[in-house]
């Protein structure tokens, strides 16, 4: 299970924090570190010293230009956020997230991404809207923002606790998730669908990109909540293609 969990850091600006994250991950048995557009060097004296012996995670970290690229193969992406945002999104506590992980990680091709934001400004709304759910570490409401490596530590600890209780209870482990879940759509497949959906909605004059009214964000929230399977995505894309075709063949409105 721990091998299927990826820690994704977006736009990190302090090498020491990346080192601290590597240490927190290795302490808890996580190894998959992905960096999206880091705003600092990754391998420095500071990051190596803060990693305290976990610097192999820094050397093997993958670096990506965008969040989409870093989570393309993931079947669940959860954004860690210190603040609540304008458009409410499914929220999990760290423990609720951890409770879901054993089932989420059961299928051979499943991958879970835990996404963390910039030290100065966190995650953007667009980045948060690319996640199935958000996780908030309960804190003092007047002082809610943890240091990046500390936030990773808390969630990595919850992942480890879930993994430990899963291995303890192996003898009477719950039945495996239905086989359909083996085929959840990946992040990249969902993104392709959202692009197609937006194009079609513009084409049929349902959506005006100059007056978006959060339509795409609301539709994203709906589809991400439903956790579609690959086969269901194919049906939905087929419907979009048929809609586009019908719209092009319909006579123009009088
Ligand atoms: N100043 C930023 C917070 C940056 S802290 C802001 O106001 O959004 C860096 C990252 O650590 C955040 O983007 C988030 O991913 C994580 N983090 C910090 N505190 C958190 C909390 N209480 N719950 C969940 N994630 C948190």
CSV table of C-alpha atoms and ligand atoms in Angstrom, one decimal, residues 80-83 85 115-123 135-137 139 144-148 151, ligand 1:
chain,number,residue,atom,x,y,z
A,80,UNK,CA,-3.8,19.2,1.3
A,81,UNK,CA,-5.0,22.7,2.1
A,82,UNK,CA,-4.7,24.9,5.2
A,83,UNK,CA,-7.6,27.1,4.2
A,85,UNK,CA,-11.9,27.9,-0.5
A,115,UNK,CA,-0.7,17.0,-3.2
A,116,UNK,CA,0.9,19.9,-1.2
A,117,UNK,CA,1.2,23.5,-2.2
A,118,UNK,CA,3.7,26.4,-2.1
A,119,UNK,CA,5.1,27.7,1.2
A,120,UNK,CA,3.9,31.2,0.5
A,121,UNK,CA,0.6,30.7,-1.3
A,122,UNK,CA,-0.5,27.0,-1.0
A,123,UNK,CA,-2.4,25.4,-3.9
A,135,UNK,CA,-7.7,17.1,3.3
A,136,UNK,CA,-7.3,19.6,6.1
A,137,UNK,CA,-5.2,19.0,9.2
A,139,UNK,CA,-5.3,23.2,13.6
A,144,UNK,CA,-3.7,27.1,10.6
A,145,UNK,CA,-0.7,26.8,8.2
A,146,UNK,CA,1.8,24.1,9.0
A,147,UNK,CA,5.3,24.0,7.7
A,148,UNK,CA,5.3,22.0,4.5
A,151,UNK,CA,2.1,18.8,7.0
B,1,LIG,N1,0.5,30.0,3.2
B,1,LIG,C1,-0.2,28.9,2.6
B,1,LIG,C2,0.1,27.6,3.3
B,1,LIG,C3,1.4,27.1,2.9
B,1,LIG,S1,1.9,25.7,3.8
B,1,LIG,C4,-1.6,29.1,2.5
B,1,LIG,O1,-2.1,30.0,3.1
B,1,LIG,O2,-2.3,28.3,1.8
B,1,LIG,C5,2.4,24.6,2.5
B,1,LIG,C6,1.5,23.5,2.2
B,1,LIG,O3,1.4,22.6,3.4
B,1,LIG,C7,0.1,23.9,1.9
B,1,LIG,O4,-0.1,24.2,0.6
B,1,LIG,C8,-0.6,22.6,2.2
B,1,LIG,O5,-0.5,21.7,1.1
B,1,LIG,C9,0.1,22.0,3.4
B,1,LIG,N2,-0.5,22.4,4.7
B,1,LIG,C10,-0.1,23.4,5.6
B,1,LIG,N3,-1.0,23.4,6.6
B,1,LIG,C11,-1.9,22.5,6.4
B,1,LIG,C12,-3.1,22.1,7.1
B,1,LIG,N4,-3.5,22.7,8.2
B,1,LIG,N5,-3.9,21.2,6.5
B,1,LIG,C13,-3.5,20.6,5.3
B,1,LIG,N6,-2.4,21.0,4.6
B,1,LIG,C14,-1.6,21.9,5.2
